[in-house]
PDB file of C-alpha atoms in Angstrom:
ATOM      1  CA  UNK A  27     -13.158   7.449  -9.135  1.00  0.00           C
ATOM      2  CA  UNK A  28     -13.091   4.942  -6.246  1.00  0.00           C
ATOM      3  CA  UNK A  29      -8.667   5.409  -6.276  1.00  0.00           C
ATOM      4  CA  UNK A  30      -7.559   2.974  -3.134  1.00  0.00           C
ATOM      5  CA  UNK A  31      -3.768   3.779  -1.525  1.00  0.00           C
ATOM      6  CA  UNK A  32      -1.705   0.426  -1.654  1.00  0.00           C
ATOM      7  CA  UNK A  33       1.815   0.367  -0.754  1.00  0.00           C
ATOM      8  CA  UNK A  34       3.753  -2.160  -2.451  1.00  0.00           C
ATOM      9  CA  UNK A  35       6.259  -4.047  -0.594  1.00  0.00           C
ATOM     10  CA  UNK A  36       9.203  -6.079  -1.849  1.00  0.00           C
ATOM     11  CA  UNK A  37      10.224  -9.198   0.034  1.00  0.00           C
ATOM     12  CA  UNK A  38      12.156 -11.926   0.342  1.00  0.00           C
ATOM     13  CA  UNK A  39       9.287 -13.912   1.819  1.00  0.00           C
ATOM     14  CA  UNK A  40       5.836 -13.109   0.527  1.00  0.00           C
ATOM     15  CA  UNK A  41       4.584 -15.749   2.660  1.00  0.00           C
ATOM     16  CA  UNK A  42       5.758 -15.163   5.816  1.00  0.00           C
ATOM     17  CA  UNK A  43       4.658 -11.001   5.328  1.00  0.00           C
ATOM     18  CA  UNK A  44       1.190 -12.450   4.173  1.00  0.00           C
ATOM     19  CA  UNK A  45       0.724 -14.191   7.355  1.00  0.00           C
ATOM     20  CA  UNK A  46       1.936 -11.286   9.486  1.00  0.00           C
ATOM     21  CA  UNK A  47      -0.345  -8.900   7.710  1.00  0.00           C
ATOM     22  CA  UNK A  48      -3.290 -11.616   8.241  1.00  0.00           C
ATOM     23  CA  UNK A  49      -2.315 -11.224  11.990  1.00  0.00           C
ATOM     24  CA  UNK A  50      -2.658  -7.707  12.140  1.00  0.00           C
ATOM     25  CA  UNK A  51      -6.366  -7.902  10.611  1.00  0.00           C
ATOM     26  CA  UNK A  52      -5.733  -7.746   6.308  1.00  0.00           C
ATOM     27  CA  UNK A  53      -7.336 -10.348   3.885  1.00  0.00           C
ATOM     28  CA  UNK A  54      -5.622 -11.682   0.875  1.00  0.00           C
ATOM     29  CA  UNK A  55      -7.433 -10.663  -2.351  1.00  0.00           C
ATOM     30  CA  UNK A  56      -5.611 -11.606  -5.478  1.00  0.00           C
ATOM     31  CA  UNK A  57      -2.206 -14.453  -5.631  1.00  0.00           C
ATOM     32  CA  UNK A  58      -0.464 -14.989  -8.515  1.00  0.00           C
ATOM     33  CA  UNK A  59      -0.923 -18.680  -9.213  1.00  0.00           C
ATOM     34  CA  UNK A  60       2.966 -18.903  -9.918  1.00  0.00           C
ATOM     35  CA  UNK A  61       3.266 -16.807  -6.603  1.00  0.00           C
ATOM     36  CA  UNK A  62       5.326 -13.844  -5.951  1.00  0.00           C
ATOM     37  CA  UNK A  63       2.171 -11.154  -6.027  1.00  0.00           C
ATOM     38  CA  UNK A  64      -0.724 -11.405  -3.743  1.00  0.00           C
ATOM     39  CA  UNK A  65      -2.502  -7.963  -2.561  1.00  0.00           C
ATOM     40  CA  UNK A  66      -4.284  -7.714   0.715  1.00  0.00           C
ATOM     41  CA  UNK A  67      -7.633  -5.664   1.613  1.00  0.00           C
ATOM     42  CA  UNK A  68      -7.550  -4.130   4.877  1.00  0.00           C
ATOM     43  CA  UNK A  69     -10.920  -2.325   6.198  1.00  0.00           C
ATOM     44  CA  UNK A  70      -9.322   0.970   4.318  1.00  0.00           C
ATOM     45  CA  UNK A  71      -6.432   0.843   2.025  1.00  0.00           C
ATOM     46  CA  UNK A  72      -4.665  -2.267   1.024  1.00  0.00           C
ATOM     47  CA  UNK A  73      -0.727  -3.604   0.724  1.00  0.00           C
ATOM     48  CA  UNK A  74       0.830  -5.283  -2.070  1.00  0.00           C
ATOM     49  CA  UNK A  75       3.674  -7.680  -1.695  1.00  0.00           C
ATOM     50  CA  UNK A  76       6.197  -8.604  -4.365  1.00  0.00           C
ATOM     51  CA  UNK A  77       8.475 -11.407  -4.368  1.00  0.00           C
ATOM     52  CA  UNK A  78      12.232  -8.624  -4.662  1.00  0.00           C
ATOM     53  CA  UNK A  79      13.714 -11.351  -6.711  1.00  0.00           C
ATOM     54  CA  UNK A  80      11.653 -11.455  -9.584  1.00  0.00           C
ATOM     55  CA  UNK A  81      10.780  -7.287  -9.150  1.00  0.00           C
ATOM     56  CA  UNK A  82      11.631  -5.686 -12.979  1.00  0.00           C
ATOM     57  CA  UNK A  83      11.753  -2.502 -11.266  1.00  0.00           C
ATOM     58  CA  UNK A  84      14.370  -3.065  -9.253  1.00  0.00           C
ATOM     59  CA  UNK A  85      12.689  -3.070  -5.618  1.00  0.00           C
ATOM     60  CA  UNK A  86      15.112  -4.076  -3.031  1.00  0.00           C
ATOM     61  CA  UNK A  87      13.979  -6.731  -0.345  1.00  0.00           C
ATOM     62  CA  UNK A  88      12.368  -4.218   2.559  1.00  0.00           C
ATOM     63  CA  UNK A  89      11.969  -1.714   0.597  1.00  0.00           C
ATOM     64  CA  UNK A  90       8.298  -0.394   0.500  1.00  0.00           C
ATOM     65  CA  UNK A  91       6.647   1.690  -2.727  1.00  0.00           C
ATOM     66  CA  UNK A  92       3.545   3.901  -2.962  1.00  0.00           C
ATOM     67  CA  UNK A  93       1.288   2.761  -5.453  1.00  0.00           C
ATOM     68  CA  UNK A  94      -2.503   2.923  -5.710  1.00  0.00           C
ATOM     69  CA  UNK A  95      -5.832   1.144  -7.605  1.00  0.00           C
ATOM     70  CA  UNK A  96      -8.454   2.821  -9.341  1.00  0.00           C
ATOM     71  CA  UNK A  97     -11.880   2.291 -11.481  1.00  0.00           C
ATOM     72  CA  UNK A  98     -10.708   4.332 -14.225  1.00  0.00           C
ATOM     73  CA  UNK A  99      -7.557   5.839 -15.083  1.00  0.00           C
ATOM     74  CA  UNK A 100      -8.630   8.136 -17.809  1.00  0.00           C
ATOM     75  CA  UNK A 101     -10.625   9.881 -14.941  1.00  0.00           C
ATOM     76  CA  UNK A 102      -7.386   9.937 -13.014  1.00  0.00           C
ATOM     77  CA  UNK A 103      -5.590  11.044 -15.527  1.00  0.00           C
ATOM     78  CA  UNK A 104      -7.647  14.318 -16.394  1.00  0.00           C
ATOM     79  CA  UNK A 105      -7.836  14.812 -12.561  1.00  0.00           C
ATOM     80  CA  UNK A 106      -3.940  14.904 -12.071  1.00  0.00           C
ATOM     81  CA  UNK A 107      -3.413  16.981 -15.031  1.00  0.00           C
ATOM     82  CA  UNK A 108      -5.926  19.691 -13.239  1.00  0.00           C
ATOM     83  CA  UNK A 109      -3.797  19.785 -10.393  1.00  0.00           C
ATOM     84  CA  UNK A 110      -0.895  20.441 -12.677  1.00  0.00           C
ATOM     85  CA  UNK A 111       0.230  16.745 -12.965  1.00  0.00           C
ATOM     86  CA  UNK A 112       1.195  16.762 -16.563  1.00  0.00           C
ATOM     87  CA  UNK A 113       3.841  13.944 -16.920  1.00  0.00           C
ATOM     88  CA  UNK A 114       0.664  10.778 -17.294  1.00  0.00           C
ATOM     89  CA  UNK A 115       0.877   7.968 -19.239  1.00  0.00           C
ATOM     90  CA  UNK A 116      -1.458   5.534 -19.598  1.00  0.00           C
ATOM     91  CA  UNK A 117      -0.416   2.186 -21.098  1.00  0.00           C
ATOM     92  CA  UNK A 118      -1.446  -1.539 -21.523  1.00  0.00           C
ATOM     93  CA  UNK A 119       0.586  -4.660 -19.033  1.00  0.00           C
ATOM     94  CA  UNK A 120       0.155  -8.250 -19.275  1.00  0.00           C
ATOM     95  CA  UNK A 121      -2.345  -7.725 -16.194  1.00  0.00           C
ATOM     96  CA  UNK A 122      -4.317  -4.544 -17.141  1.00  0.00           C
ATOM     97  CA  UNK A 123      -4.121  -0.990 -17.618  1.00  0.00           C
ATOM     98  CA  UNK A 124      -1.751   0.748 -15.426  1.00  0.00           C
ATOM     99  CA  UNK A 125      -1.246   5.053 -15.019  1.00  0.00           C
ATOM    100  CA  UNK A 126       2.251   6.285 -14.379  1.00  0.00           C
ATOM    101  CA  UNK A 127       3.127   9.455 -13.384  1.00  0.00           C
ATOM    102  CA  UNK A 128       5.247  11.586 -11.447  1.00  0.00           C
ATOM    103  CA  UNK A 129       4.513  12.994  -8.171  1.00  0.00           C
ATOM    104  CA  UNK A 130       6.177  15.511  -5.843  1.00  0.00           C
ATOM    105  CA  UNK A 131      10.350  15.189  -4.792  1.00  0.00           C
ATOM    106  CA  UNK A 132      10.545  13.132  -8.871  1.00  0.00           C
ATOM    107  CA  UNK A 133       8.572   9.650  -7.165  1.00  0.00           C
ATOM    108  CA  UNK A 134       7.436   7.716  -9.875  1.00  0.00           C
ATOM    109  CA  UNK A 135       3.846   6.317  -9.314  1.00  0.00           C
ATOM    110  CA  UNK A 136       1.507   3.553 -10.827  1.00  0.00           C
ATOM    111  CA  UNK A 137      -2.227   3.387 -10.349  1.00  0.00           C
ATOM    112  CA  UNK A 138      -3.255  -0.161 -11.690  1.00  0.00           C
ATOM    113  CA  UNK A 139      -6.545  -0.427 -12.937  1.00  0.00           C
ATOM    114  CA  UNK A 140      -9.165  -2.748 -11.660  1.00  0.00           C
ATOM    115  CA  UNK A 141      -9.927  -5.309 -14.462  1.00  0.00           C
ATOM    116  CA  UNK A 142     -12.464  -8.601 -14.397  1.00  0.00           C
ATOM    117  CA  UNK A 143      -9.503 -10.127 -16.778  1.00  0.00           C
ATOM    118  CA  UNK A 144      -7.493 -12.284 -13.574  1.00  0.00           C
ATOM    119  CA  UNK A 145      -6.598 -14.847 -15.525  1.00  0.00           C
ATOM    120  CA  UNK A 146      -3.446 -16.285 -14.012  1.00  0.00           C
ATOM    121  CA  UNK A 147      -4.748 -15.739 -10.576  1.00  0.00           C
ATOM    122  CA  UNK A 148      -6.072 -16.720  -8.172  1.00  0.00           C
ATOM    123  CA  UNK A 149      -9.349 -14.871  -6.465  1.00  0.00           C
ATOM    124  CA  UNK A 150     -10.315 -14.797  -2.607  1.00  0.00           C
ATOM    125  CA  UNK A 151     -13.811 -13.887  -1.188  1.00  0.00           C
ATOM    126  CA  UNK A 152     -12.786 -11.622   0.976  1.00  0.00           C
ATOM    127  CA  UNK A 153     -14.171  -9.854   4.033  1.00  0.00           C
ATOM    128  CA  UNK A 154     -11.337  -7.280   5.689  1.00  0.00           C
ATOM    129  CA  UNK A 155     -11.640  -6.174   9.117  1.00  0.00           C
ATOM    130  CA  UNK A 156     -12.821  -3.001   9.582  1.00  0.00           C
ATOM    131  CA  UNK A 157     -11.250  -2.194  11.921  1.00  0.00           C
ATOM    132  CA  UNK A 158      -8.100  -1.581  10.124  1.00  0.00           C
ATOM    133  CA  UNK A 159      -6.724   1.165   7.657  1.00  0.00           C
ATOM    134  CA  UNK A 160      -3.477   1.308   5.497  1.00  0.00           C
ATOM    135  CA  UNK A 161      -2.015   5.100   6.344  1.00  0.00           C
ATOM    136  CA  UNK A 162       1.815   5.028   5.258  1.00  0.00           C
ATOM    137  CA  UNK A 163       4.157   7.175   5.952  1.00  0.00           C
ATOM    138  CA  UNK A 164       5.755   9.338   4.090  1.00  0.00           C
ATOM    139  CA  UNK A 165       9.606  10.368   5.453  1.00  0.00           C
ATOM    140  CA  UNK A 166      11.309  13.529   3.701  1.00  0.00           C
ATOM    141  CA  UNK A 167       8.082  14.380   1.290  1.00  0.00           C
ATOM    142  CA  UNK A 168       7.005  17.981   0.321  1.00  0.00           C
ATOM    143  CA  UNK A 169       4.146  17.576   2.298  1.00  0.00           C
ATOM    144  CA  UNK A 170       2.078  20.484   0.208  1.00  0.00           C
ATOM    145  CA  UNK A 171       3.055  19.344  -2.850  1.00  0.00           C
ATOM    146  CA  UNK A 172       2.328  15.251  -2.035  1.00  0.00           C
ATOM    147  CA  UNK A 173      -1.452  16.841  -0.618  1.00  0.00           C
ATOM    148  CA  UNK A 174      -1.650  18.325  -4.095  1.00  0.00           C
ATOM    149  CA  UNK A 175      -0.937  15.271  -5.367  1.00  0.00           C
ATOM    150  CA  UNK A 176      -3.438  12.958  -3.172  1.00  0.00           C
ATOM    151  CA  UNK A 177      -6.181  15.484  -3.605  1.00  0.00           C
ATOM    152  CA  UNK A 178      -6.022  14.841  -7.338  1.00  0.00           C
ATOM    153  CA  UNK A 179      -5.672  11.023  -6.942  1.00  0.00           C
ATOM    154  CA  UNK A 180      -9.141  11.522  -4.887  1.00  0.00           C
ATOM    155  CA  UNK A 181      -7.858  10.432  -1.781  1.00  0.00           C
ATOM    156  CA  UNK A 182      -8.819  11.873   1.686  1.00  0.00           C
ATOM    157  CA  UNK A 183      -4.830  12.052   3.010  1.00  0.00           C
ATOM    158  CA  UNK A 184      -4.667   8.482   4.369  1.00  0.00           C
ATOM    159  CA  UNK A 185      -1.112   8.958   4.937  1.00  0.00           C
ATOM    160  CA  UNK A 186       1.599  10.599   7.418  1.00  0.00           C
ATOM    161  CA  UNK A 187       4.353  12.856   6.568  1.00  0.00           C
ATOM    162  CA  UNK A 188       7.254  12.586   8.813  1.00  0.00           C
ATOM    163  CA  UNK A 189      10.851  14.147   8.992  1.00  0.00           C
ATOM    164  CA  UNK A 190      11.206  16.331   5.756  1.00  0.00           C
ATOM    165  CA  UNK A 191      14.781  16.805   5.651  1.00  0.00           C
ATOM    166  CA  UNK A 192      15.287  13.047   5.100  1.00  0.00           C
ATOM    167  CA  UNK A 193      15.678  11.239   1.853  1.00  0.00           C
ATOM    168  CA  UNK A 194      11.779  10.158   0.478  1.00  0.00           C
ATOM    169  CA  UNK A 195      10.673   6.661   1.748  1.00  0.00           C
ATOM    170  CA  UNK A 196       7.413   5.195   2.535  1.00  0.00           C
ATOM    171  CA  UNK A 197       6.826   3.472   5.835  1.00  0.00           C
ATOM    172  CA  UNK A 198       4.646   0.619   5.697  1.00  0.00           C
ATOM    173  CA  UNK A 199       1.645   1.770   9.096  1.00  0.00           C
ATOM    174  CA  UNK A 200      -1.792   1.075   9.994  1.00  0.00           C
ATOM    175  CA  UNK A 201      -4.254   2.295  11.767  1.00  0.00           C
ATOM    176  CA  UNK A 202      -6.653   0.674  13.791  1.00  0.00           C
ATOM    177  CA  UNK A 203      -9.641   1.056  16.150  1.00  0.00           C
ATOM    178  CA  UNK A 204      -8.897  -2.753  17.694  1.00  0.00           C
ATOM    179  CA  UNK A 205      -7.449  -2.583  21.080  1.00  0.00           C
ATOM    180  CA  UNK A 206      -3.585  -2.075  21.385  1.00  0.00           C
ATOM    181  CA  UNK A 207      -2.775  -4.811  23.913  1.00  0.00           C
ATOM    182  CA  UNK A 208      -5.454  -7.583  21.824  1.00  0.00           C
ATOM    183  CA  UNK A 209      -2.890  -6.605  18.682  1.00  0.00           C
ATOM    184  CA  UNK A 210      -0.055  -7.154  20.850  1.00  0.00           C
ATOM    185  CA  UNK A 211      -1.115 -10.402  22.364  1.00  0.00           C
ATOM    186  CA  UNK A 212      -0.977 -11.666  19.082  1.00  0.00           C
ATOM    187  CA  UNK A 213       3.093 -11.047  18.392  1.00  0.00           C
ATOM    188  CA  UNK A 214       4.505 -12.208  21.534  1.00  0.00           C
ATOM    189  CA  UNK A 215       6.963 -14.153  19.068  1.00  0.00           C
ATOM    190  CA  UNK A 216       8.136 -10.975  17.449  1.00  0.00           C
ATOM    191  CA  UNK A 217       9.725  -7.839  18.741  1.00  0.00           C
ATOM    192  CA  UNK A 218       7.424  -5.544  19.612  1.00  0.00           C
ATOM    193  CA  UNK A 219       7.849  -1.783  21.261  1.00  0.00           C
ATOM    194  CA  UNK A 220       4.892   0.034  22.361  1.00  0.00           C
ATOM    195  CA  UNK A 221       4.521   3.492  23.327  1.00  0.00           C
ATOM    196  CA  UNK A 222       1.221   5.371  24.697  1.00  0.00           C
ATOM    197  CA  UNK A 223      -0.979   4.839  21.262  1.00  0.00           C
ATOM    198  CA  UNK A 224       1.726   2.851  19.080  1.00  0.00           C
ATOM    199  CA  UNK A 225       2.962  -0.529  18.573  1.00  0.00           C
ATOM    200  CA  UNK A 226       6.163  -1.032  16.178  1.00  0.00           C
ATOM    201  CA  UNK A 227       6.648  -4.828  15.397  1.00  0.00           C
ATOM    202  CA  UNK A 228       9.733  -5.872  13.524  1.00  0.00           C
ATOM    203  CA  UNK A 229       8.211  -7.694  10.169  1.00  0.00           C
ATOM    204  CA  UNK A 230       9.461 -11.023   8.465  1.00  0.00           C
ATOM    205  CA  UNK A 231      11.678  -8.692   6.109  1.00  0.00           C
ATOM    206  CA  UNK A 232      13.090  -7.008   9.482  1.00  0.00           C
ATOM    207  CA  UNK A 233      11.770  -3.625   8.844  1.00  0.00           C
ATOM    208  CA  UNK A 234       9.480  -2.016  11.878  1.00  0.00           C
ATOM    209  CA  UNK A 235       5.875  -2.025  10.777  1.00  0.00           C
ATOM    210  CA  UNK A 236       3.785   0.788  12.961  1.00  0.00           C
ATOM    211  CA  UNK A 237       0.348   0.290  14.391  1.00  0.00           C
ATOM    212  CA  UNK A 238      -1.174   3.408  15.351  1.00  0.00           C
ATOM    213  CA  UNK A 239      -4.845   3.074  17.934  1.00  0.00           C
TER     214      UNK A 239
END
């Protein structure tokens, strides 16, 4: 099924979190020729960024979402519902096909599907690093019930589950196989805290982005 994790973040400043993601080693994809939407490839995984004021879901500047793309979403579909994921729509937006469905602690996910129909955007030739791979965190998720979930999706747990007695939220991290102190070297403008294997670097939107060797 080919289904790719991509967190969605919302921000004040898609810009400015563009070019910090191109520091840390992701490649811009797809722009919305009006702007507000671009998504960026990273070896593994990618992140989307939304412009918060123009979000008609109601994502708040900061906040980071879990959403994923996909091939084909009927395939997802039957998967999901195998794995007991009954609550699947599938439905038509002005940009494609898009899934919605349920997951574990009532989180509302959408798998977009991948569709040759970009008019209205803008197209990049793109070669990500591979060095790099999107692996979110997940704080106060029912970590068998979200592994459920993924396995359905078709994806091999590229995320972290953290703290379970918090209220759910995704954390936007990466992992990477570049060295630590070549990633840091690159942020000297930007407050950065590292500790044994980890970097955290405050992002335009002021939220701490993790970088995990």
């Amino acid at each position: 099924m080919n289904v790719v994790i991509r967190p969605l973040r919302f921000t004040t400043d898609v810009d400015a979190m563009r070019g910090f993601l191109e520091r840390l080693g992701l490649r811009s994809r797809i722009e919305s020729e009006r702007g507000g939407w671009v998504d960026m490839l990273a070896g593994h995984g990618m992140v989307a960024l939304h412009d918060a004021a123009t979000s008609s879901t109601g994502g708040r500047p900061g906040q980071t979402t879990l959403s994923f793309e996909a091939d084909k979403l009927d395939e997802v579909k039957d998967r999901l519902e195998q794995v007991g994921f009954v609550d699947v729509t599938v439905f038509d937006e002005a940009y494609g096909r898009v899934l919605s469905v349920t997951a574990p602690d009532g989180v509302v996910i959408w798998v977009d599907e991948r569709s040759d129909d970009l008019y209205g955007y803008k197209v990049h030739d793109v070669r990500p690093d591979e060095r790099w791979s999107v692996t979110p965190a997940l704080t106060g998720a029912e970590e068998p019930a979200w592994r459920r979930f993924l396995h359905g999706l078709g994806i091999e747990l590229p995320v972290r589950f953290s703290s379970p007695d918090e209220p759910f939220a995704v954390g936007l991290e990466l992992t990477t196989t570049e060295d630590l102190t070549e990633v840091h070297n690159r942020f000297t403008d930007l407050r950065v805290t590292r500790s044994d294997n980890t970097l955290q670097i405050t992002d335009p939107d002021g939220q701490l982005v993790v970088v995990r060797g």
